[in-house]
Coordinates of C-alpha atoms in Angstrom, one line a residue:
M1013 CA 0.0 -0.1 0.0
P1014 CA 1.5 3.3 -0.9
P1015 CA 2.7 5.8 2.1
M1016 CA -0.2 8.4 0.9
I1017 CA -2.8 5.7 0.8
R1018 CA -1.7 4.4 4.4
R1019 CA -1.8 7.8 6.1
A1020 CA -5.3 8.4 4.5
V1021 CA -6.7 5.0 5.9
L1022 CA -5.0 5.7 9.3
L1023 CA -6.6 9.4 9.4
A1024 CA -10.0 7.6 8.4
L1025 CA -9.5 5.1 11.3
L1026 CA -8.2 8.0 13.8
T1027 CA -11.0 10.0 12.9
A1028 CA -13.5 6.8 13.4
A1029 CA -12.2 6.1 16.6
T1030 CA -12.5 9.8 17.9
S1031 CA -15.7 10.2 17.0
V1032 CA -17.0 6.8 18.5
H1033 CA -15.3 8.5 21.7
A1034 CA -16.6 11.7 21.7
A1035 CA -20.2 9.9 21.1
A1036 CA -19.7 7.8 24.3
D1037 CA -18.3 10.7 25.7
T1038 CA -21.6 12.6 25.0
L1039 CA -24.0 10.0 26.8
R1040 CA -21.6 10.0 30.0
T1041 CA -23.5 11.2 32.7
V1042 CA -22.3 14.5 35.2
A1043 CA -21.7 11.1 37.8
E1044 CA -19.5 9.5 35.7
Q1045 CA -17.5 12.5 34.5
S1046 CA -17.0 13.7 38.1
G1047 CA -15.9 10.2 39.5
F1048 CA -19.4 9.7 41.1
K1049 CA -19.0 13.2 43.2
R1050 CA -21.7 14.8 41.4
T1051 CA -25.0 14.0 39.7
G1052 CA -26.6 16.0 37.1
R1053 CA -29.5 18.4 37.1
Y1054 CA -33.1 17.2 35.4
D1055 CA -31.7 19.0 31.8
E1056 CA -29.4 16.1 31.7
V1057 CA -32.0 13.3 31.8
V1058 CA -34.1 15.4 28.7
D1059 CA -30.8 15.6 27.1
L1060 CA -29.4 12.1 27.3
C1061 CA -33.0 10.8 26.4
A1062 CA -33.2 12.4 23.0
R1063 CA -29.3 11.0 22.5
F1064 CA -30.0 7.8 23.2
A1065 CA -32.8 7.4 21.1
K1066 CA -31.1 9.3 18.3
G1067 CA -28.0 6.8 18.8
W1068 CA -30.1 3.8 18.5
P1069 CA -33.3 4.9 16.7
D1070 CA -34.0 1.3 16.4
A1071 CA -33.6 -0.3 19.7
V1072 CA -34.6 3.1 22.0
R1073 CA -37.9 5.4 22.3
C1074 CA -38.1 8.5 24.2
D1075 CA -41.2 9.1 25.9
E1076 CA -42.9 11.9 28.0
F1077 CA -45.6 10.4 30.1
G1078 CA -46.6 13.2 32.1
R1079 CA -46.0 16.7 32.9
T1080 CA -45.2 18.2 36.9
P1081 CA -47.2 20.7 38.9
E1082 CA -44.3 23.0 38.0
G1083 CA -44.9 22.1 34.2
R1084 CA -41.6 19.8 33.9
P1085 CA -41.5 16.7 31.6
M1086 CA -41.6 13.4 33.0
I1087 CA -39.7 10.8 30.8
A1088 CA -39.7 7.6 30.0
I1089 CA -36.8 5.8 28.1
V1090 CA -38.0 2.8 27.0
A1091 CA -35.4 0.5 25.2
T1092 CA -35.5 -3.0 23.6
T1093 CA -34.2 -4.5 20.4
S1094 CA -36.8 -7.2 20.5
G1095 CA -38.9 -5.0 17.9
A1096 CA -41.6 -4.2 20.4
R1097 CA -41.3 -1.0 21.3
T1098 CA -45.3 -0.8 22.0
P1099 CA -47.0 -1.6 24.8
E1100 CA -49.2 -3.4 22.2
A1101 CA -46.5 -4.9 20.6
A1102 CA -45.1 -6.3 23.7
H1103 CA -48.4 -7.7 24.9
E1104 CA -49.1 -9.4 21.5
K1105 CA -45.3 -11.2 21.5
G1106 CA -45.6 -11.8 25.3
I1107 CA -42.6 -10.1 25.7
P1108 CA -41.8 -9.2 29.6
V1109 CA -41.4 -5.8 30.4
T1110 CA -39.5 -4.6 33.2
L1111 CA -39.8 -1.2 34.3
F1112 CA -36.9 0.8 36.7
Q1113 CA -38.2 3.7 38.6
G1114 CA -35.5 6.4 40.0
G1115 CA -35.7 9.0 42.1
I1116 CA -39.1 8.6 43.9
H1117 CA -37.0 9.9 46.8
A1118 CA -35.3 12.5 44.8
G1119 CA -32.5 12.9 47.0
E1120 CA -32.2 9.3 46.8
I1121 CA -30.6 9.2 43.2
D1122 CA -28.7 6.3 42.5
G1123 CA -31.1 4.7 40.7
K1124 CA -30.7 7.9 37.9
D1125 CA -27.1 7.5 37.3
A1126 CA -26.8 3.6 37.7
G1127 CA -30.0 3.4 35.2
F1128 CA -28.1 5.2 32.6
L1129 CA -25.1 3.7 32.9
L1130 CA -26.1 0.3 32.6
L1131 CA -28.2 1.3 29.8
R1132 CA -25.3 2.2 28.0
E1133 CA -23.4 -1.0 28.3
L1134 CA -26.5 -2.8 27.0
L1135 CA -26.5 -0.9 23.9
Q1136 CA -23.0 -0.9 23.3
G1137 CA -23.0 -4.7 23.8
K1138 CA -20.3 -4.6 26.8
T1139 CA -22.9 -6.5 29.2
G1140 CA -25.6 -8.5 29.2
A1141 CA -25.6 -9.6 25.5
G1142 CA -29.0 -10.4 24.5
L1143 CA -31.1 -9.0 27.3
L1144 CA -32.8 -6.6 25.5
D1145 CA -33.7 -8.9 22.6
K1146 CA -35.8 -10.9 25.8
Q1147 CA -37.9 -7.9 27.0
V1148 CA -38.8 -4.1 27.2
M1149 CA -36.9 -2.2 29.5
V1150 CA -38.7 1.1 30.7
F1151 CA -36.7 3.1 32.8
V1152 CA -38.2 6.6 34.4
P1153 CA -34.9 8.3 35.8
V1154 CA -36.5 10.6 38.0
F1155 CA -39.9 10.1 38.9
N1156 CA -40.4 13.0 41.4
V1157 CA -39.2 15.5 38.9
D1158 CA -39.9 18.9 40.9
G1159 CA -38.3 17.4 43.5
H1160 CA -34.8 16.6 42.1
E1161 CA -34.9 20.4 41.1
R1162 CA -34.8 21.5 44.8
F1163 CA -31.1 20.9 44.4
A1164 CA -28.8 21.5 47.7
A1165 CA -26.2 19.7 49.7
W1166 CA -27.8 18.9 53.0
N1167 CA -31.3 17.4 51.4
R1168 CA -30.0 13.9 52.6
P1169 CA -28.0 14.7 56.0
N1170 CA -28.2 10.8 56.9
Q1171 CA -26.2 9.8 53.5
R1172 CA -22.7 9.9 51.7
G1173 CA -22.5 11.6 48.6
P1174 CA -23.2 12.7 46.3
E1175 CA -22.4 16.6 46.7
Q1176 CA -26.0 18.1 46.2
M1177 CA -29.0 16.1 45.4
G1178 CA -33.0 16.9 45.0
W1179 CA -35.5 16.3 48.0
R1180 CA -37.7 13.9 49.4
T1181 CA -41.5 15.3 48.0
T1182 CA -42.9 16.9 45.4
A1183 CA -43.6 20.8 44.8
Q1184 CA -46.6 20.2 46.4
N1185 CA -44.8 18.4 49.5
Y1186 CA -46.0 14.8 48.4
N1187 CA -44.0 12.2 49.6
L1188 CA -44.9 9.8 46.3
N1189 CA -44.3 6.5 48.0
R1190 CA -47.0 6.8 50.2
D1191 CA -49.3 7.6 47.1
Y1192 CA -49.6 4.5 45.3
L1193 CA -53.0 3.5 46.2
K1194 CA -54.6 7.0 47.1
A1195 CA -53.0 8.3 43.7
D1196 CA -53.4 12.1 45.0
A1197 CA -50.4 13.8 43.6
P1198 CA -50.3 14.1 39.4
E1199 CA -47.3 12.7 39.3
M1200 CA -48.9 9.3 40.8
R1201 CA -51.6 9.1 38.7
A1202 CA -49.0 9.8 35.3
M1203 CA -47.3 7.0 36.8
L1204 CA -50.1 4.8 37.2
A1205 CA -51.0 5.5 33.7
L1206 CA -47.5 4.6 32.6
M1207 CA -48.0 1.1 34.2
N1208 CA -51.5 0.3 32.9
R1209 CA -50.2 0.8 29.1
W1210 CA -46.9 -1.3 29.6
D1211 CA -48.5 -3.2 32.8
P1212 CA -44.6 -4.6 33.9
T1213 CA -44.2 -7.8 34.9
V1214 CA -41.3 -7.0 37.3
Y1215 CA -41.5 -2.9 38.7
V1216 CA -38.4 -2.2 40.3
D1217 CA -38.3 1.0 42.7
L1218 CA -34.7 2.3 43.6
H1219 CA -34.0 4.0 47.0
V1220 CA -31.7 4.8 49.5
T1221 CA -31.7 3.8 53.0
D1222 CA -32.0 6.0 56.4
G1223 CA -31.0 4.3 59.7
A1224 CA -27.7 3.1 61.0
K1225 CA -24.4 2.1 60.1
F1226 CA -23.2 -1.5 59.2
E1227 CA -21.7 -3.3 56.6
H1228 CA -24.4 -4.5 54.5
D1229 CA -24.7 -2.4 51.7
V1230 CA -28.1 -3.3 49.8
A1231 CA -31.5 -4.5 51.2
V1232 CA -33.8 -6.1 48.1
M1233 CA -37.2 -6.8 49.1
V1234 CA -39.8 -8.7 46.5
E1235 CA -43.7 -8.9 47.2
P1236 CA -45.5 -10.9 46.6
V1237 CA -43.3 -13.2 49.1
Y1238 CA -45.5 -12.9 52.1
S1239 CA -48.8 -11.1 50.5
G1240 CA -50.9 -11.2 47.5
D1241 CA -51.8 -14.5 44.9
E1242 CA -50.1 -17.6 46.6
E1243 CA -48.8 -18.8 43.6
L1244 CA -47.0 -15.7 42.5
R1245 CA -45.3 -16.0 46.1
K1246 CA -43.3 -19.0 45.4
L1247 CA -42.1 -17.2 41.9
G1248 CA -41.8 -14.1 44.2
R1249 CA -39.3 -15.5 46.7
E1250 CA -37.8 -17.0 43.2
L1251 CA -36.6 -13.3 42.4
R1252 CA -35.6 -12.3 45.3
D1253 CA -33.4 -15.0 46.1
G1254 CA -31.7 -14.9 42.7
T1255 CA -31.4 -11.3 42.8
I1256 CA -29.6 -11.8 46.6
A1257 CA -27.5 -14.7 45.1
R1258 CA -26.1 -12.5 42.2
L1259 CA -25.3 -9.7 44.1
T1260 CA -23.3 -11.8 46.3
K1261 CA -21.6 -13.1 43.5
Q1262 CA -20.8 -9.4 42.8
G1263 CA -19.0 -9.0 46.3
S1264 CA -22.4 -7.5 48.0
L1265 CA -23.2 -8.2 51.2
P1266 CA -27.3 -7.9 50.8
V1267 CA -30.1 -8.9 53.0
S1268 CA -33.9 -9.4 52.0
F1269 CA -35.7 -7.3 54.5
Y1270 CA -35.6 -3.6 55.2
P1271 CA -32.6 -3.2 57.8
A1272 CA -34.4 -1.0 60.1
F1273 CA -34.0 -2.2 64.0
V1274 CA -37.1 -3.0 66.0
V1275 CA -36.3 -0.3 68.8
T1276 CA -35.6 2.9 67.3
D1277 CA -31.4 3.3 67.5
D1278 CA -31.0 -0.2 69.1
P1279 CA -29.2 -2.8 67.0
A1280 CA -29.9 -5.4 69.9
S1281 CA -33.3 -5.1 69.3
G1282 CA -32.6 -6.8 65.9
F1283 CA -35.4 -6.4 62.7
A1284 CA -38.6 -7.1 61.7
D1285 CA -39.7 -8.3 58.1
A1286 CA -43.1 -6.8 56.9
V1287 CA -45.2 -6.2 54.2
A1288 CA -45.6 -2.7 53.2
P1289 CA -49.3 -0.9 52.8
P1290 CA -50.2 -0.3 49.4
R1291 CA -49.6 3.4 49.6
F1292 CA -45.8 1.9 49.1
S1293 CA -44.9 0.2 45.6
T1294 CA -44.0 -3.3 47.3
G1295 CA -47.6 -3.1 48.9
Y1296 CA -49.3 -1.8 45.8
V1297 CA -48.1 -3.6 43.1
P1298 CA -49.0 -7.0 44.1
L1299 CA -52.5 -6.5 44.3
R1300 CA -52.0 -6.0 40.5
N1301 CA -50.8 -9.7 40.2
R1302 CA -47.2 -8.3 39.5
F1303 CA -43.9 -8.3 40.9
A1304 CA -42.5 -5.4 42.9
V1305 CA -38.7 -5.2 43.7
L1306 CA -37.7 -2.5 46.7
V1307 CA -33.8 -1.8 46.4
E1308 CA -32.3 0.3 49.1
T1309 CA -28.5 0.7 49.1
H1310 CA -26.7 1.8 52.0
S1311 CA -26.6 5.3 52.7
W1312 CA -23.6 5.4 54.7
K1313 CA -21.9 3.8 51.7
P1314 CA -20.0 6.3 49.3
Y1315 CA -21.9 6.9 46.1
P1316 CA -19.5 5.5 43.6
T1317 CA -19.8 2.4 45.6
R1318 CA -24.1 2.9 45.8
V1319 CA -24.3 3.5 42.3
K1320 CA -22.2 0.3 41.5
I1321 CA -24.3 -1.9 43.2
T1322 CA -27.6 -0.6 42.0
R1323 CA -26.5 -0.9 38.7
N1324 CA -25.8 -4.4 39.6
T1325 CA -28.9 -4.9 40.9
L1326 CA -30.7 -3.6 38.0
L1327 CA -28.5 -6.0 35.8
D1328 CA -29.3 -9.2 37.7
V1329 CA -33.0 -8.5 37.7
M1330 CA -33.1 -8.2 34.0
Q1331 CA -30.7 -11.3 33.5
L1332 CA -33.7 -13.5 35.8
V1333 CA -36.1 -11.6 33.2
G1334 CA -34.5 -13.0 30.7
E1335 CA -34.2 -16.6 32.0
R1336 CA -37.7 -16.4 33.4
G1337 CA -39.6 -13.8 32.2
R1338 CA -42.5 -15.5 30.0
D1339 CA -43.2 -17.7 32.3
W1340 CA -43.6 -15.5 35.1
R1341 CA -45.6 -13.3 32.8
A1342 CA -47.9 -16.2 32.0
E1343 CA -48.4 -17.3 35.6
Q1344 CA -49.3 -13.4 36.3
L1345 CA -51.7 -14.0 33.7
T1346 CA -53.2 -17.0 35.3
A1347 CA -52.9 -14.9 38.7
D1348 CA -55.3 -12.4 37.0
E1349 CA -57.9 -15.1 36.3
R1350 CA -57.6 -16.5 40.1
A1351 CA -58.3 -12.5 41.1
A1352 CA -61.7 -12.6 39.1
T1353 CA -62.8 -15.2 41.7
L1354 CA -61.6 -13.5 44.6
G1355 CA -65.6 -12.2 45.8
G1356 CA -66.8 -14.5 48.7
T1357 CA -63.2 -15.7 49.7
R1358 CA -61.1 -14.6 52.7
V1359 CA -59.1 -11.7 51.7
A1360 CA -56.0 -10.2 53.8
L1361 CA -56.0 -6.6 54.4
D1362 CA -53.2 -6.0 56.3
Y1363 CA -49.7 -8.0 57.6
R1364 CA -47.1 -8.3 60.5
A1365 CA -44.7 -10.3 61.8
T1366 CA -45.1 -12.4 64.7
D1367 CA -42.9 -12.6 67.8
K1368 CA -41.3 -15.9 66.5
A1369 CA -38.0 -14.8 65.9
R1370 CA -34.4 -16.9 65.1
E1371 CA -31.2 -15.4 65.6
I1372 CA -29.2 -14.5 62.7
E1373 CA -25.4 -12.9 62.0
F1374 CA -26.0 -9.4 61.0
R1375 CA -22.4 -7.6 59.7
G1376 CA -22.3 -4.3 61.8
Y1377 CA -19.7 -2.2 63.8
A1378 CA -18.6 -2.0 67.0
Y1379 CA -20.5 0.5 68.9
T1380 CA -21.6 2.1 72.4
R1381 CA -24.9 3.6 73.7
A1382 CA -24.6 6.5 76.5
P1383 CA -26.8 9.3 77.5
S1384 CA -26.1 12.0 75.3
E1385 CA -25.3 15.6 77.1
I1386 CA -26.9 17.2 74.1
S1387 CA -30.4 15.8 73.9
G1388 CA -29.9 13.7 76.9
A1389 CA -31.4 10.5 75.4
L1390 CA -29.6 7.3 74.9
M1391 CA -27.5 7.5 71.8
T1392 CA -25.6 4.8 69.9
R1393 CA -22.2 5.5 68.0
Y1394 CA -21.0 3.4 66.1
D1395 CA -16.8 2.8 65.1
E1396 CA -16.7 2.0 61.1
R1397 CA -13.1 1.1 62.1
K1398 CA -14.3 -1.9 63.7
P1399 CA -16.8 -4.3 61.9
Q1400 CA -18.3 -6.7 64.5
V1401 CA -20.3 -9.4 64.0
W1402 CA -24.1 -8.8 65.5
K1403 CA -25.9 -11.9 66.7
V1404 CA -29.4 -10.6 66.8
P1405 CA -33.3 -11.7 66.4
L1406 CA -35.1 -11.3 63.0
R1407 CA -38.7 -11.9 63.1
D1408 CA -39.6 -12.6 59.6
D1409 CA -42.8 -15.0 60.2
V1410 CA -45.1 -12.3 58.6
Q1411 CA -48.7 -13.1 58.8
P1412 CA -52.0 -11.3 58.2
T1413 CA -53.5 -9.4 60.9
V1414 CA -56.7 -8.0 59.1
L1415 CA -58.6 -10.4 57.3
V1416 CA -62.2 -10.0 55.7
E1417 CA -64.7 -12.1 53.4
A1418 CA -65.0 -10.4 50.0
P1419 CA -68.5 -9.7 48.9
K1420 CA -69.7 -11.9 46.4
A1421 CA -70.6 -9.7 43.7
G1422 CA -68.7 -6.6 44.4
Y1423 CA -69.3 -3.0 45.8
L1424 CA -72.0 -0.4 45.0
V1425 CA -71.1 3.5 45.3
P1426 CA -73.9 5.8 45.9
V1427 CA -74.4 8.4 42.9
A1428 CA -73.6 11.2 45.3
W1429 CA -70.0 10.3 45.8
A1430 CA -69.8 8.1 42.3
D1431 CA -67.7 10.4 40.7
A1432 CA -64.8 10.8 42.6
V1433 CA -64.3 7.3 43.7
A1434 CA -64.9 6.4 39.9
A1435 CA -61.5 8.9 39.5
R1436 CA -59.5 6.6 41.6
L1437 CA -60.9 3.4 40.1
D1438 CA -59.9 5.1 36.4
A1439 CA -56.8 5.9 38.2
H1440 CA -55.6 2.0 38.8
G1441 CA -57.7 0.5 35.9
V1442 CA -60.4 -1.1 38.1
A1443 CA -63.5 -1.9 35.9
Y1444 CA -66.6 -0.5 36.9
K1445 CA -70.4 -0.2 35.5
R1446 CA -72.4 2.9 36.0
L1447 CA -76.1 1.7 36.9
T1448 CA -78.6 4.0 34.4
D1449 CA -82.1 2.6 36.6
P1450 CA -82.9 3.3 40.0
L1451 CA -82.6 0.4 42.2
T1452 CA -85.4 0.0 44.7
R1453 CA -85.5 -2.3 48.1
L1454 CA -81.9 -3.8 46.8
P1455 CA -80.6 -6.4 49.7
L1456 CA -77.2 -5.6 50.2
Q1457 CA -74.5 -4.8 53.2
T1458 CA -73.9 -1.8 55.0
F1459 CA -70.9 -1.0 57.3
R1460 CA -72.3 1.2 59.9
A1461 CA -68.9 2.9 62.4
T1462 CA -70.1 2.1 65.9
K1463 CA -66.8 4.2 66.7
A1464 CA -64.9 6.9 64.1
T1465 CA -61.6 8.1 65.6
L1466 CA -60.3 11.0 63.5
A1467 CA -56.1 11.7 63.2
G1468 CA -55.4 14.5 65.4
E1469 CA -53.1 15.8 62.7
S1470 CA -52.7 16.1 59.1
V1471 CA -51.2 12.9 57.0
E1472 CA -50.3 13.7 53.4
S1473 CA -52.8 16.2 53.4
H1474 CA -55.6 14.1 55.2
Q1475 CA -57.4 14.0 58.0
R1476 CA -57.0 10.2 58.5
A1477 CA -60.0 8.0 60.1
T1478 CA -60.0 4.6 62.3
L1479 CA -63.2 3.3 62.0
E1480 CA -64.8 0.6 63.8
G1481 CA -68.1 -1.0 63.2
A1482 CA -69.4 -4.3 61.0
W1483 CA -71.1 -4.9 58.0
S1484 CA -74.7 -6.4 58.3
S1485 CA -77.4 -7.1 56.1
E1486 CA -80.3 -4.0 54.7
T1487 CA -82.8 -3.5 52.2
R1488 CA -81.8 -0.1 50.4
D1489 CA -83.0 2.2 47.7
L1490 CA -80.2 3.3 45.2
A1491 CA -81.0 6.3 42.9
A1492 CA -79.7 6.2 39.2
G1493 CA -75.8 6.9 38.6
A1494 CA -74.7 4.7 41.3
L1495 CA -71.6 2.3 40.5
Y1496 CA -71.2 -0.9 40.5
V1497 CA -67.6 -2.4 41.1
P1498 CA -67.5 -5.9 40.2
L1499 CA -64.9 -8.3 41.8
A1500 CA -64.9 -10.7 38.9
Q1501 CA -62.1 -8.9 37.6
A1502 CA -58.5 -9.0 37.4
R1503 CA -57.8 -5.8 39.4
S1504 CA -60.0 -7.3 42.1
R1505 CA -57.6 -7.0 45.2
I1506 CA -57.1 -3.1 44.2
A1507 CA -60.6 -2.9 44.4
V1508 CA -61.2 -4.4 48.2
A1509 CA -57.7 -2.4 49.2
L1510 CA -59.9 1.0 48.0
L1511 CA -63.4 0.1 49.5
E1512 CA -63.0 -2.2 52.4
P1513 CA -63.3 0.2 54.9
Q1514 CA -60.9 -0.9 57.7
A1515 CA -58.1 -1.6 54.8
P1516 CA -55.0 0.4 55.7
D1517 CA -55.4 2.8 52.9
S1518 CA -59.0 2.7 51.9
L1519 CA -60.5 5.9 50.5
A1520 CA -62.3 5.6 53.9
A1521 CA -59.1 5.4 56.1
W1522 CA -57.6 8.2 53.9
G1523 CA -60.5 10.4 55.2
W1524 CA -62.3 10.3 52.0
F1525 CA -65.7 9.9 53.8
N1526 CA -65.6 11.9 56.8
N1527 CA -68.0 13.8 56.2
A1528 CA -70.4 10.7 56.8
F1529 CA -69.0 10.3 60.3
E1530 CA -70.0 14.3 61.5
Q1531 CA -73.4 14.9 62.8
K1532 CA -75.1 17.7 61.3
E1533 CA -78.3 18.2 62.9
Y1534 CA -78.7 18.1 66.7
M1535 CA -81.7 18.2 69.1
E1536 CA -81.5 21.0 71.7
E1537 CA -80.9 19.6 75.5
Y1538 CA -84.1 20.7 76.5
V1539 CA -86.3 19.2 73.8
A1540 CA -84.1 16.1 74.0
E1541 CA -85.2 16.0 78.3
D1542 CA -88.6 16.2 76.9
V1543 CA -88.3 13.6 74.7
A1544 CA -86.8 11.3 76.6
R1545 CA -89.6 11.7 79.6
E1546 CA -91.9 10.9 76.9
Q1547 CA -89.9 7.6 75.3
L1548 CA -89.3 6.3 79.4
K1549 CA -93.2 6.5 79.6
R1550 CA -94.4 4.8 76.4
D1551 CA -91.4 2.4 76.3
P1552 CA -91.1 0.1 79.5
A1553 CA -88.3 -1.9 77.6
L1554 CA -86.4 1.3 76.8
A1555 CA -86.4 2.6 80.6
A1556 CA -85.2 -1.0 81.4
E1557 CA -82.4 -0.6 79.0
F1558 CA -81.6 3.1 80.6
Q1559 CA -81.6 1.7 83.7
R1560 CA -79.3 -0.6 83.1
R1561 CA -76.7 1.4 81.3
L1562 CA -77.1 3.6 84.8
A1563 CA -76.1 0.6 86.8
T1564 CA -73.0 -0.8 84.2
D1565 CA -71.9 2.1 82.8
A1566 CA -70.0 4.5 85.0
E1567 CA -68.9 6.7 82.1
F1568 CA -72.5 6.8 80.8
V1569 CA -73.7 8.2 84.3
R1570 CA -71.0 10.7 84.2
S1571 CA -71.8 12.0 80.5
P1572 CA -74.9 14.4 80.1
A1573 CA -74.4 14.1 76.1
A1574 CA -73.9 10.2 76.1
R1575 CA -77.4 10.5 78.3
L1576 CA -79.1 12.5 76.1
Q1577 CA -77.9 11.0 72.9
F1578 CA -79.2 7.6 74.1
F1579 CA -82.8 8.6 73.7
A1580 CA -82.0 10.9 70.5
R1581 CA -80.9 8.0 68.8
R1582 CA -84.1 6.7 69.2
H1583 CA -86.2 9.4 68.3
A1584 CA -87.4 9.6 64.5
S1585 CA -86.1 13.0 64.2
W1586 CA -82.3 11.0 64.2
D1587 CA -80.3 11.0 60.8
E1588 CA -80.4 7.7 60.0
Q1589 CA -77.4 8.2 57.5
M1590 CA -75.5 8.9 60.6
N1591 CA -72.1 6.9 60.6
L1592 CA -73.1 5.0 57.6
Y1593 CA -70.0 4.1 55.5
P1594 CA -71.2 5.4 51.3
V1595 CA -70.3 2.4 50.0
F1596 CA -72.0 -1.0 50.4
R1597 CA -71.3 -4.7 49.5
I1598 CA -73.5 -6.9 47.1
D1599 CA -73.6 -10.4 47.1
R1600 CA -75.6 -10.7 43.5
A1601 CA -74.6 -8.7 40.8
P1602 CA -77.5 -5.9 40.0

C-alpha cells in the first residue's frame, strides 16, 4: 500500500475512533465525568434521553408520560431490541416488560445514574448480551422531577454523596412513596397510567436507606412473597433469592429485609420483616398480580459504591427476567384469572411479623450506647473502623392481621360519591359499571361505624380515619348513577383495598368519607329532656335498658351528652345516615 493511501486509511480510522469516543462521551453522565462526586440536574435526563434515542433509533424511544405541577416533562426511556417498542407489540408478542423507577425520593438518586450507566453498556454490547432481545426495559430516571430540582448539599443529611441532590417530596410536598393507592399527586397518576399501558412484569423501585451504620450494602425486598396471590409468592421468592445470590457473587452483602431496628437506634432489638401497606410500591404492585422489587442501597456507603451496586442489581434483575420472564408473565396472567374469583373468599388487608424470631448474624460495627449531653437521650455511636458481627433476632414470620370476607359480587357506590370514587378506580384500571336505572329495596350489606376516630394531625394532606364497626344486611334504595364495582376482574384486590373501610389505605382510611361520620343536625338539650321523658313513659323496655346502663356503665353515668344521645338515637329525628359508610357490598350483581 502506498504511503499516501496508508496515511489516508490511518487518518480515517483515527477519525472514526475519535468520533466513537466522542459519541460515548456524550452519553456519560455528570456523575461518571466527576468520578461520582456529583449528579446532574434534570435537563441532563432530557438531553440524554434524546441522545440515546438518536444513537439507537431502532432500539430506544424517548417518551414523555406526564407533566409535573411545575411544568416539567416526566420522561420514560423505552429500550428493547425485540422489536416490541410499544405496549401493544410487547403484549402481542408476549415480551416481558421490566420497569425501573429512579428518584421517587429525589435525594436518593442512585437509580438515575446507575440506570444510564447500564443502559449505555447494554446498547454498546459491553454487558448483558441479548437481554434487550428478551424484554422491554422501561427506565424512568427520575419520578419526582420537581423534587429533583430542589437541589442542595444537605437534602440528605444521613447519606454520603453526591455533593448535591434533590428533595424527598414533590413541589406540592407529597411523598410519592405514600401515594400509590390513594393517587393524590399528578405525578402518581401519570405513573399509574404508564403502568396501565405497559403492565410491567417486574416493577423495580430504587431507593437509599436511612438508619444505622453497618457493613451490609443493599437490601432487596420483593412482593408477592408474603402477600398477594399464593402461587405468585413462590415465584416472588425465586426473584428475590436469585437477585440476592447474584449480588453476593458480585461482592455485595445483601439482605432480604429492610434493615431498620425494631426499637429505634437499638441494634440489639434486631429486625422485623414486613409487608408494606399499598401506599408503598411493594404493597401496591402485588395487588395488580405483578412483581415489585424494592432496592435500598445503604446510605452510609460512598456514592460510587452505591451506584455500582444499583447498576449490578438492575443487571441481575434483567438477567432473571431474560431467563424466566415469559414464564413469570404467563403465571401472572393466570393469577389475573384467579383474582376474578376473589369474591366470597377471605382476603388479607394488612400484615405484621409475629413475635416468632430466629437469631441471625448481621455484619455491623462496634458501638456504644450512652446518654447524650446534647439531647439527654440514650444515643448509639458506631466505630466504622471496627467491623463486628451482631447476633440479633429477626422476626420474619409475617402473617395477616386483618382479614375480611370479600363480597360475593362486588361493591356499590351511591351516585353522590360516584364521580370521586370513579376517578380513583380509573387511575388504577379497575373496571366498574354505572347503573342507569334506580334500584328499589335492594338486598345488600352496609357498614355502620360504632366508633370513628379522626387523626389529630394531617397526613399527606388528609385527616385519616379509623373506623370500628361491622357489615350487616339491609334493604336499601339506590338512585340511578350509582357505581357497581364487580370483583370478577383482574384488579379485584385493588377494589377491595380501596373500598373495604378497615383496609389500611382505603379511601375511608384516608378520610375521603369523613363527612359521613360527622353529626350535622342536633336536638337542643331541653328538647331532648322532654323527648326522653316521653320515651320512658311510652316504652318500658327502653326504660329498663336506660336503668341497666346507669347501673353498669360509669362513663355513661358521668356524661350528660351520652345520656341524652341514648334517647336521641331512638327518636324519629335521628339521622338514619349518621355513621353509615357510603359504600355498600352486594352478593348478586344488580
